[in-house]
JSON list of C-alpha atoms in Angstrom, two decimals:
[
{"chain": "A", "resi": 1, "resn": "MET", "atom": "CA", "xyz": [-8.68, -17.77, 25.44]},
{"chain": "A", "resi": 2, "resn": "SER", "atom": "CA", "xyz": [-5.02, -16.78, 25.50]},
{"chain": "A", "resi": 3, "resn": "ALA", "atom": "CA", "xyz": [-4.02, -13.31, 26.63]},
{"chain": "A", "resi": 4, "resn": "ALA", "atom": "CA", "xyz": [-2.75, -12.33, 23.18]},
{"chain": "A", "resi": 5, "resn": "VAL", "atom": "CA", "xyz": [-5.99, -13.35, 21.46]},
{"chain": "A", "resi": 6, "resn": "ALA", "atom": "CA", "xyz": [-8.03, -11.54, 24.12]},
{"chain": "A", "resi": 7, "resn": "GLN", "atom": "CA", "xyz": [-5.92, -8.42, 23.61]},
{"chain": "A", "resi": 8, "resn": "TYR", "atom": "CA", "xyz": [-6.54, -8.42, 19.85]},
{"chain": "A", "resi": 9, "resn": "GLN", "atom": "CA", "xyz": [-10.24, -9.13, 20.38]},
{"chain": "A", "resi": 10, "resn": "ASP", "atom": "CA", "xyz": [-10.46, -6.17, 22.78]},
{"chain": "A", "resi": 11, "resn": "LYS", "atom": "CA", "xyz": [-8.76, -3.96, 20.15]},
{"chain": "A", "resi": 12, "resn": "LEU", "atom": "CA", "xyz": [-11.24, -5.18, 17.53]},
{"chain": "A", "resi": 13, "resn": "VAL", "atom": "CA", "xyz": [-14.20, -4.48, 19.82]},
{"chain": "A", "resi": 14, "resn": "HIS", "atom": "CA", "xyz": [-12.81, -1.01, 20.55]},
{"chain": "A", "resi": 15, "resn": "PHE", "atom": "CA", "xyz": [-12.35, -0.36, 16.82]},
{"chain": "A", "resi": 16, "resn": "LEU", "atom": "CA", "xyz": [-15.87, -1.54, 16.04]},
{"chain": "A", "resi": 17, "resn": "HIS", "atom": "CA", "xyz": [-17.31, 0.88, 18.60]},
{"chain": "A", "resi": 18, "resn": "GLN", "atom": "CA", "xyz": [-15.27, 3.96, 17.62]},
{"chain": "A", "resi": 19, "resn": "LYS", "atom": "CA", "xyz": [-17.30, 6.84, 16.30]},
{"chain": "A", "resi": 20, "resn": "GLY", "atom": "CA", "xyz": [-17.38, 6.87, 12.50]},
{"chain": "A", "resi": 21, "resn": "THR", "atom": "CA", "xyz": [-18.47, 4.96, 9.44]},
{"chain": "A", "resi": 22, "resn": "VAL", "atom": "CA", "xyz": [-17.56, 1.50, 10.75]},
{"chain": "A", "resi": 23, "resn": "ASN", "atom": "CA", "xyz": [-19.61, 2.07, 13.92]},
{"chain": "A", "resi": 24, "resn": "ASP", "atom": "CA", "xyz": [-22.56, 3.36, 11.89]},
{"chain": "A", "resi": 25, "resn": "LEU", "atom": "CA", "xyz": [-22.47, 0.35, 9.55]},
{"chain": "A", "resi": 26, "resn": "MET", "atom": "CA", "xyz": [-22.12, -2.08, 12.43]},
{"chain": "A", "resi": 27, "resn": "THR", "atom": "CA", "xyz": [-25.04, -0.47, 14.28]},
{"chain": "A", "resi": 28, "resn": "ILE", "atom": "CA", "xyz": [-27.26, -0.93, 11.22]},
{"chain": "A", "resi": 29, "resn": "ALA", "atom": "CA", "xyz": [-26.06, -4.53, 10.73]},
{"chain": "A", "resi": 30, "resn": "GLU", "atom": "CA", "xyz": [-26.69, -5.34, 14.42]},
{"chain": "A", "resi": 31, "resn": "GLN", "atom": "CA", "xyz": [-30.20, -3.89, 14.28]},
{"chain": "A", "resi": 32, "resn": "LYS", "atom": "CA", "xyz": [-31.14, -5.70, 11.06]},
{"chain": "A", "resi": 33, "resn": "THR", "atom": "CA", "xyz": [-29.64, -9.09, 11.97]},
{"chain": "A", "resi": 34, "resn": "GLY", "atom": "CA", "xyz": [-29.78, -9.21, 15.76]},
{"chain": "A", "resi": 35, "resn": "VAL", "atom": "CA", "xyz": [-26.17, -10.46, 15.74]},
{"chain": "A", "resi": 36, "resn": "GLN", "atom": "CA", "xyz": [-23.44, -8.77, 17.80]},
{"chain": "A", "resi": 37, "resn": "ARG", "atom": "CA", "xyz": [-21.03, -6.65, 15.80]},
{"chain": "A", "resi": 38, "resn": "LEU", "atom": "CA", "xyz": [-18.04, -8.69, 16.91]},
{"chain": "A", "resi": 39, "resn": "TYR", "atom": "CA", "xyz": [-19.53, -11.81, 15.29]},
{"chain": "A", "resi": 40, "resn": "ILE", "atom": "CA", "xyz": [-20.45, -9.82, 12.17]},
{"chain": "A", "resi": 41, "resn": "ALA", "atom": "CA", "xyz": [-16.82, -8.65, 11.98]},
{"chain": "A", "resi": 42, "resn": "TYR", "atom": "CA", "xyz": [-15.59, -12.23, 12.38]},
{"chain": "A", "resi": 43, "resn": "GLY", "atom": "CA", "xyz": [-17.92, -13.26, 9.56]},
{"chain": "A", "resi": 44, "resn": "VAL", "atom": "CA", "xyz": [-16.64, -10.49, 7.28]},
{"chain": "A", "resi": 45, "resn": "ILE", "atom": "CA", "xyz": [-13.04, -11.44, 8.09]},
{"chain": "A", "resi": 46, "resn": "ALA", "atom": "CA", "xyz": [-13.77, -15.13, 7.40]},
{"chain": "A", "resi": 47, "resn": "LEU", "atom": "CA", "xyz": [-15.48, -14.33, 4.08]},
{"chain": "A", "resi": 48, "resn": "THR", "atom": "CA", "xyz": [-12.58, -12.09, 3.07]},
{"chain": "A", "resi": 49, "resn": "VAL", "atom": "CA", "xyz": [-10.05, -14.81, 3.89]},
{"chain": "A", "resi": 50, "resn": "LEU", "atom": "CA", "xyz": [-12.11, -17.37, 1.96]},
{"chain": "A", "resi": 51, "resn": "TRP", "atom": "CA", "xyz": [-12.48, -15.01, -1.01]},
{"chain": "A", "resi": 52, "resn": "LEU", "atom": "CA", "xyz": [-8.74, -14.31, -1.03]},
{"chain": "A", "resi": 53, "resn": "ALA", "atom": "CA", "xyz": [-7.99, -18.02, -0.84]},
{"chain": "A", "resi": 54, "resn": "ILE", "atom": "CA", "xyz": [-10.24, -19.27, -3.64]},
{"chain": "A", "resi": 55, "resn": "GLY", "atom": "CA", "xyz": [-12.42, -16.49, -4.98]},
{"chain": "A", "resi": 56, "resn": "PHE", "atom": "CA", "xyz": [-12.68, -14.73, -8.30]},
{"chain": "A", "resi": 57, "resn": "GLY", "atom": "CA", "xyz": [-11.20, -11.23, -8.11]},
{"chain": "A", "resi": 58, "resn": "ALA", "atom": "CA", "xyz": [-8.85, -12.07, -5.25]},
{"chain": "A", "resi": 59, "resn": "GLN", "atom": "CA", "xyz": [-6.12, -9.97, -6.85]},
{"chain": "A", "resi": 60, "resn": "LEU", "atom": "CA", "xyz": [-8.37, -6.91, -6.87]},
{"chain": "A", "resi": 61, "resn": "LEU", "atom": "CA", "xyz": [-9.44, -7.48, -3.27]},
{"chain": "A", "resi": 62, "resn": "ALA", "atom": "CA", "xyz": [-5.84, -7.96, -2.06]},
{"chain": "A", "resi": 63, "resn": "ASN", "atom": "CA", "xyz": [-4.73, -4.80, -3.84]},
{"chain": "A", "resi": 64, "resn": "LEU", "atom": "CA", "xyz": [-7.69, -2.82, -2.48]},
{"chain": "A", "resi": 65, "resn": "ILE", "atom": "CA", "xyz": [-6.89, -3.95, 1.06]},
{"chain": "A", "resi": 66, "resn": "GLY", "atom": "CA", "xyz": [-3.24, -2.98, 0.54]},
{"chain": "A", "resi": 67, "resn": "PHE", "atom": "CA", "xyz": [-4.18, 0.40, -0.92]},
{"chain": "A", "resi": 68, "resn": "VAL", "atom": "CA", "xyz": [-7.44, 1.86, 0.42]},
{"chain": "A", "resi": 69, "resn": "TYR", "atom": "CA", "xyz": [-6.81, 1.84, 4.18]},
{"chain": "A", "resi": 70, "resn": "PRO", "atom": "CA", "xyz": [-3.15, 2.96, 3.88]},
{"chain": "A", "resi": 71, "resn": "ALA", "atom": "CA", "xyz": [-4.16, 5.72, 1.46]},
{"chain": "A", "resi": 72, "resn": "TYR", "atom": "CA", "xyz": [-6.82, 6.92, 3.91]},
{"chain": "A", "resi": 73, "resn": "CYS", "atom": "CA", "xyz": [-4.33, 6.83, 6.80]},
{"chain": "A", "resi": 74, "resn": "SER", "atom": "CA", "xyz": [-1.73, 8.63, 4.68]},
{"chain": "A", "resi": 75, "resn": "ILE", "atom": "CA", "xyz": [-4.14, 11.47, 3.95]},
{"chain": "A", "resi": 76, "resn": "LYS", "atom": "CA", "xyz": [-4.98, 11.70, 7.66]},
{"chain": "A", "resi": 77, "resn": "ALA", "atom": "CA", "xyz": [-1.26, 11.70, 8.48]},
{"chain": "A", "resi": 78, "resn": "VAL", "atom": "CA", "xyz": [-0.51, 14.50, 6.01]},
{"chain": "A", "resi": 79, "resn": "GLU", "atom": "CA", "xyz": [-3.34, 16.55, 7.49]},
{"chain": "A", "resi": 80, "resn": "SER", "atom": "CA", "xyz": [-2.22, 15.95, 11.09]},
{"chain": "A", "resi": 81, "resn": "GLY", "atom": "CA", "xyz": [0.42, 18.08, 12.76]},
{"chain": "A", "resi": 82, "resn": "THR", "atom": "CA", "xyz": [2.76, 15.26, 13.79]},
{"chain": "A", "resi": 83, "resn": "LYS", "atom": "CA", "xyz": [5.68, 13.83, 11.85]},
{"chain": "A", "resi": 84, "resn": "LYS", "atom": "CA", "xyz": [5.63, 10.31, 13.33]},
{"chain": "A", "resi": 85, "resn": "ASP", "atom": "CA", "xyz": [2.55, 9.17, 11.42]},
{"chain": "A", "resi": 86, "resn": "ASP", "atom": "CA", "xyz": [3.93, 10.72, 8.22]},
{"chain": "A", "resi": 87, "resn": "SER", "atom": "CA", "xyz": [7.08, 8.62, 8.56]},
{"chain": "A", "resi": 88, "resn": "GLN", "atom": "CA", "xyz": [5.07, 5.49, 9.34]},
{"chain": "A", "resi": 89, "resn": "TRP", "atom": "CA", "xyz": [2.96, 5.72, 6.19]},
{"chain": "A", "resi": 90, "resn": "LEU", "atom": "CA", "xyz": [5.81, 6.91, 3.97]},
{"chain": "A", "resi": 91, "resn": "THR", "atom": "CA", "xyz": [7.73, 3.82, 5.08]},
{"chain": "A", "resi": 92, "resn": "TYR", "atom": "CA", "xyz": [4.70, 1.68, 4.21]},
{"chain": "A", "resi": 93, "resn": "TRP", "atom": "CA", "xyz": [4.53, 3.15, 0.70]},
{"chain": "A", "resi": 94, "resn": "ILE", "atom": "CA", "xyz": [8.27, 2.60, 0.14]},
{"chain": "A", "resi": 95, "resn": "VAL", "atom": "CA", "xyz": [7.88, -1.08, 1.06]},
{"chain": "A", "resi": 96, "resn": "PHE", "atom": "CA", "xyz": [4.63, -1.33, -0.97]},
{"chain": "A", "resi": 97, "resn": "ALA", "atom": "CA", "xyz": [6.43, 0.05, -4.05]},
{"chain": "A", "resi": 98, "resn": "PHE", "atom": "CA", "xyz": [9.42, -2.25, -3.47]},
{"chain": "A", "resi": 99, "resn": "PHE", "atom": "CA", "xyz": [7.11, -5.24, -3.18]},
{"chain": "A", "resi": 100, "resn": "SER", "atom": "CA", "xyz": [5.15, -4.16, -6.29]},
{"chain": "A", "resi": 101, "resn": "VAL", "atom": "CA", "xyz": [8.35, -4.02, -8.38]},
{"chain": "A", "resi": 102, "resn": "ILE", "atom": "CA", "xyz": [9.41, -7.46, -7.17]},
{"chain": "A", "resi": 103, "resn": "GLU", "atom": "CA", "xyz": [5.90, -8.76, -7.82]},
{"chain": "A", "resi": 104, "resn": "PHE", "atom": "CA", "xyz": [6.00, -7.42, -11.39]},
{"chain": "A", "resi": 105, "resn": "PHE", "atom": "CA", "xyz": [9.07, -9.50, -12.20]},
{"chain": "A", "resi": 106, "resn": "THR", "atom": "CA", "xyz": [7.71, -12.64, -10.52]},
{"chain": "A", "resi": 107, "resn": "ASP", "atom": "CA", "xyz": [4.23, -12.35, -12.02]},
{"chain": "A", "resi": 108, "resn": "LEU", "atom": "CA", "xyz": [4.51, -15.66, -13.91]},
{"chain": "A", "resi": 109, "resn": "LEU", "atom": "CA", "xyz": [5.14, -17.49, -10.64]},
{"chain": "A", "resi": 110, "resn": "VAL", "atom": "CA", "xyz": [2.12, -15.95, -8.90]},
{"chain": "A", "resi": 111, "resn": "GLY", "atom": "CA", "xyz": [-0.32, -18.32, -10.58]},
{"chain": "A", "resi": 112, "resn": "TRP", "atom": "CA", "xyz": [1.60, -21.32, -9.35]},
{"chain": "A", "resi": 113, "resn": "VAL", "atom": "CA", "xyz": [1.72, -20.31, -5.68]},
{"chain": "A", "resi": 114, "resn": "PRO", "atom": "CA", "xyz": [-1.29, -21.61, -3.77]},
{"chain": "A", "resi": 115, "resn": "PHE", "atom": "CA", "xyz": [-3.14, -18.94, -1.78]},
{"chain": "A", "resi": 116, "resn": "TYR", "atom": "CA", "xyz": [-0.86, -16.22, -3.16]},
{"chain": "A", "resi": 117, "resn": "TRP", "atom": "CA", "xyz": [-3.42, -13.42, -2.83]},
{"chain": "A", "resi": 118, "resn": "LEU", "atom": "CA", "xyz": [-4.25, -14.41, 0.73]},
{"chain": "A", "resi": 119, "resn": "SER", "atom": "CA", "xyz": [-0.53, -14.49, 1.55]},
{"chain": "A", "resi": 120, "resn": "LYS", "atom": "CA", "xyz": [-0.02, -11.11, -0.08]},
{"chain": "A", "resi": 121, "resn": "CYS", "atom": "CA", "xyz": [-2.91, -9.64, 1.88]},
{"chain": "A", "resi": 122, "resn": "VAL", "atom": "CA", "xyz": [-1.57, -11.03, 5.16]},
{"chain": "A", "resi": 123, "resn": "PHE", "atom": "CA", "xyz": [1.85, -9.57, 4.27]},
{"chain": "A", "resi": 124, "resn": "LEU", "atom": "CA", "xyz": [0.36, -6.13, 3.51]},
{"chain": "A", "resi": 125, "resn": "VAL", "atom": "CA", "xyz": [-1.72, -6.15, 6.71]},
{"chain": "A", "resi": 126, "resn": "TRP", "atom": "CA", "xyz": [1.47, -7.00, 8.62]},
{"chain": "A", "resi": 127, "resn": "CYS", "atom": "CA", "xyz": [3.20, -4.09, 6.87]},
{"chain": "A", "resi": 128, "resn": "MET", "atom": "CA", "xyz": [0.45, -1.65, 7.91]},
{"chain": "A", "resi": 129, "resn": "ALA", "atom": "CA", "xyz": [-0.08, -3.06, 11.41]},
{"chain": "A", "resi": 130, "resn": "PRO", "atom": "CA", "xyz": [-0.26, -0.35, 14.09]},
{"chain": "A", "resi": 131, "resn": "MET", "atom": "CA", "xyz": [2.81, -1.46, 16.04]},
{"chain": "A", "resi": 132, "resn": "GLU", "atom": "CA", "xyz": [6.37, -0.19, 16.31]},
{"chain": "A", "resi": 133, "resn": "MET", "atom": "CA", "xyz": [8.10, -3.03, 14.42]},
{"chain": "A", "resi": 134, "resn": "ASN", "atom": "CA", "xyz": [5.50, -3.83, 11.80]},
{"chain": "A", "resi": 135, "resn": "GLY", "atom": "CA", "xyz": [6.45, -5.32, 8.44]},
{"chain": "A", "resi": 136, "resn": "SER", "atom": "CA", "xyz": [7.18, -1.97, 6.80]},
{"chain": "A", "resi": 137, "resn": "ASN", "atom": "CA", "xyz": [9.57, -0.84, 9.52]},
{"chain": "A", "resi": 138, "resn": "MET", "atom": "CA", "xyz": [11.29, -4.22, 9.66]},
{"chain": "A", "resi": 139, "resn": "ILE", "atom": "CA", "xyz": [11.78, -4.54, 5.88]},
{"chain": "A", "resi": 140, "resn": "TYR", "atom": "CA", "xyz": [12.80, -0.89, 5.54]},
{"chain": "A", "resi": 141, "resn": "THR", "atom": "CA", "xyz": [15.37, -0.99, 8.37]},
{"chain": "A", "resi": 142, "resn": "LYS", "atom": "CA", "xyz": [16.81, -4.42, 7.54]},
{"chain": "A", "resi": 143, "resn": "VAL", "atom": "CA", "xyz": [16.70, -4.48, 3.72]},
{"chain": "A", "resi": 144, "resn": "ILE", "atom": "CA", "xyz": [15.88, -1.23, 1.93]},
{"chain": "A", "resi": 145, "resn": "ARG", "atom": "CA", "xyz": [17.72, 1.33, 4.09]},
{"chain": "A", "resi": 146, "resn": "PRO", "atom": "CA", "xyz": [21.05, -0.57, 4.25]},
{"chain": "A", "resi": 147, "resn": "PHE", "atom": "CA", "xyz": [20.94, -1.13, 0.47]},
{"chain": "A", "resi": 148, "resn": "PHE", "atom": "CA", "xyz": [20.14, 2.54, -0.11]},
{"chain": "A", "resi": 149, "resn": "LEU", "atom": "CA", "xyz": [22.86, 3.84, 2.20]},
{"chain": "A", "resi": 150, "resn": "LYS", "atom": "CA", "xyz": [25.44, 1.54, 0.61]},
{"chain": "A", "resi": 151, "resn": "ASN", "atom": "CA", "xyz": [24.49, 2.61, -2.94]},
{"chain": "A", "resi": 152, "resn": "GLU", "atom": "CA", "xyz": [23.25, 6.17, -2.44]},
{"chain": "A", "resi": 153, "resn": "ASN", "atom": "CA", "xyz": [25.95, 7.84, -4.57]},
{"chain": "A", "resi": 154, "resn": "LYS", "atom": "CA", "xyz": [25.48, 5.37, -7.44]},
{"chain": "A", "resi": 155, "resn": "ILE", "atom": "CA", "xyz": [21.70, 5.85, -7.32]},
{"chain": "A", "resi": 156, "resn": "ASP", "atom": "CA", "xyz": [22.10, 9.65, -7.26]},
{"chain": "A", "resi": 157, "resn": "ASN", "atom": "CA", "xyz": [24.41, 9.50, -10.30]},
{"chain": "A", "resi": 158, "resn": "ILE", "atom": "CA", "xyz": [21.96, 7.32, -12.25]},
{"chain": "A", "resi": 159, "resn": "ILE", "atom": "CA", "xyz": [19.07, 9.64, -11.39]},
{"chain": "A", "resi": 160, "resn": "ASN", "atom": "CA", "xyz": [21.09, 12.74, -12.36]},
{"chain": "A", "resi": 161, "resn": "LYS", "atom": "CA", "xyz": [22.12, 11.18, -15.70]},
{"chain": "A", "resi": 162, "resn": "GLY", "atom": "CA", "xyz": [18.54, 10.12, -16.39]},
{"chain": "A", "resi": 163, "resn": "SER", "atom": "CA", "xyz": [17.23, 13.56, -15.46]},
{"chain": "A", "resi": 164, "resn": "ASN", "atom": "CA", "xyz": [19.77, 15.28, -17.72]},
{"chain": "A", "resi": 165, "resn": "LYS", "atom": "CA", "xyz": [18.93, 12.98, -20.64]},
{"chain": "A", "resi": 166, "resn": "ALA", "atom": "CA", "xyz": [15.20, 13.51, -20.10]},
{"chain": "A", "resi": 167, "resn": "SER", "atom": "CA", "xyz": [15.74, 17.27, -19.99]},
{"chain": "A", "resi": 168, "resn": "ASP", "atom": "CA", "xyz": [17.77, 17.14, -23.23]},
{"chain": "A", "resi": 169, "resn": "LEU", "atom": "CA", "xyz": [15.09, 15.03, -24.89]},
{"chain": "A", "resi": 170, "resn": "PHE", "atom": "CA", "xyz": [12.36, 17.41, -23.74]},
{"chain": "A", "resi": 171, "resn": "ASP", "atom": "CA", "xyz": [14.32, 20.38, -25.13]},
{"chain": "A", "resi": 172, "resn": "LYS", "atom": "CA", "xyz": [14.70, 18.64, -28.51]},
{"chain": "A", "resi": 173, "resn": "VAL", "atom": "CA", "xyz": [11.01, 17.73, -28.63]},
{"chain": "A", "resi": 174, "resn": "TYR", "atom": "CA", "xyz": [10.08, 21.30, -27.66]},
{"chain": "A", "resi": 175, "resn": "ASP", "atom": "CA", "xyz": [12.30, 22.76, -30.38]},
{"chain": "A", "resi": 176, "resn": "ALA", "atom": "CA", "xyz": [10.92, 20.33, -32.96]},
{"chain": "A", "resi": 177, "resn": "ALA", "atom": "CA", "xyz": [7.34, 21.18, -31.94]},
{"chain": "A", "resi": 178, "resn": "LYS", "atom": "CA", "xyz": [8.12, 24.90, -32.29]},
{"chain": "A", "resi": 179, "resn": "GLU", "atom": "CA", "xyz": [9.51, 24.34, -35.78]},
{"chain": "A", "resi": 180, "resn": "VAL", "atom": "CA", "xyz": [6.53, 22.23, -36.86]},
{"chain": "A", "resi": 181, "resn": "SER", "atom": "CA", "xyz": [4.02, 24.71, -35.50]},
{"chain": "A", "resi": 182, "resn": "ALA", "atom": "CA", "xyz": [5.85, 27.67, -37.09]},
{"chain": "A", "resi": 183, "resn": "GLU", "atom": "CA", "xyz": [5.96, 25.85, -40.43]},
{"chain": "A", "resi": 184, "resn": "HIS", "atom": "CA", "xyz": [2.27, 24.96, -40.10]},
{"chain": "A", "resi": 185, "resn": "ILE", "atom": "CA", "xyz": [1.35, 28.60, -39.37]},
{"chain": "A", "resi": 186, "resn": "LYS", "atom": "CA", "xyz": [3.51, 29.78, -42.31]},
{"chain": "A", "resi": 187, "resn": "ASN", "atom": "CA", "xyz": [1.86, 27.34, -44.74]},
{"chain": "A", "resi": 188, "resn": "ASN", "atom": "CA", "xyz": [-1.71, 28.12, -43.67]}
]
């Protein structure tokens, strides 16, 4: 076994033995099946990959994988006292939102791409990977941040105009609602 594969297997074994829900579930599964938790984890990973490749509901599964664990880690990061994990997960959500907008406009093509949901899941796992230059950091620093810095003033102007128009619209709706309610009270 190569050193890189052994390193990831050691991390998986460590994760499977950490105190918490995963450890509790794996302990029960080991006791009921007599199979080591590492092999149970490999089986779950293989079934997930197979389901994402050809299964019904692959879109739901891919989106759950891309949402549930990052949401959990984001809550933990907000509750922790350090800023580094906050930045890591905020960066993930920026890239997730960016990818979701792009995905919305390419939705018709999704059905034609073989193994799209598996590819999306692999992409999202890469984006949330616990390493310094994971997908989120790489995409943010090489694509999103340079675009934002180049166009920050234009974006701010568009947001300010939109905010002002929304405020004006809200004021008009509020005034109209006041008039309608006053007329309704007067007539009844």
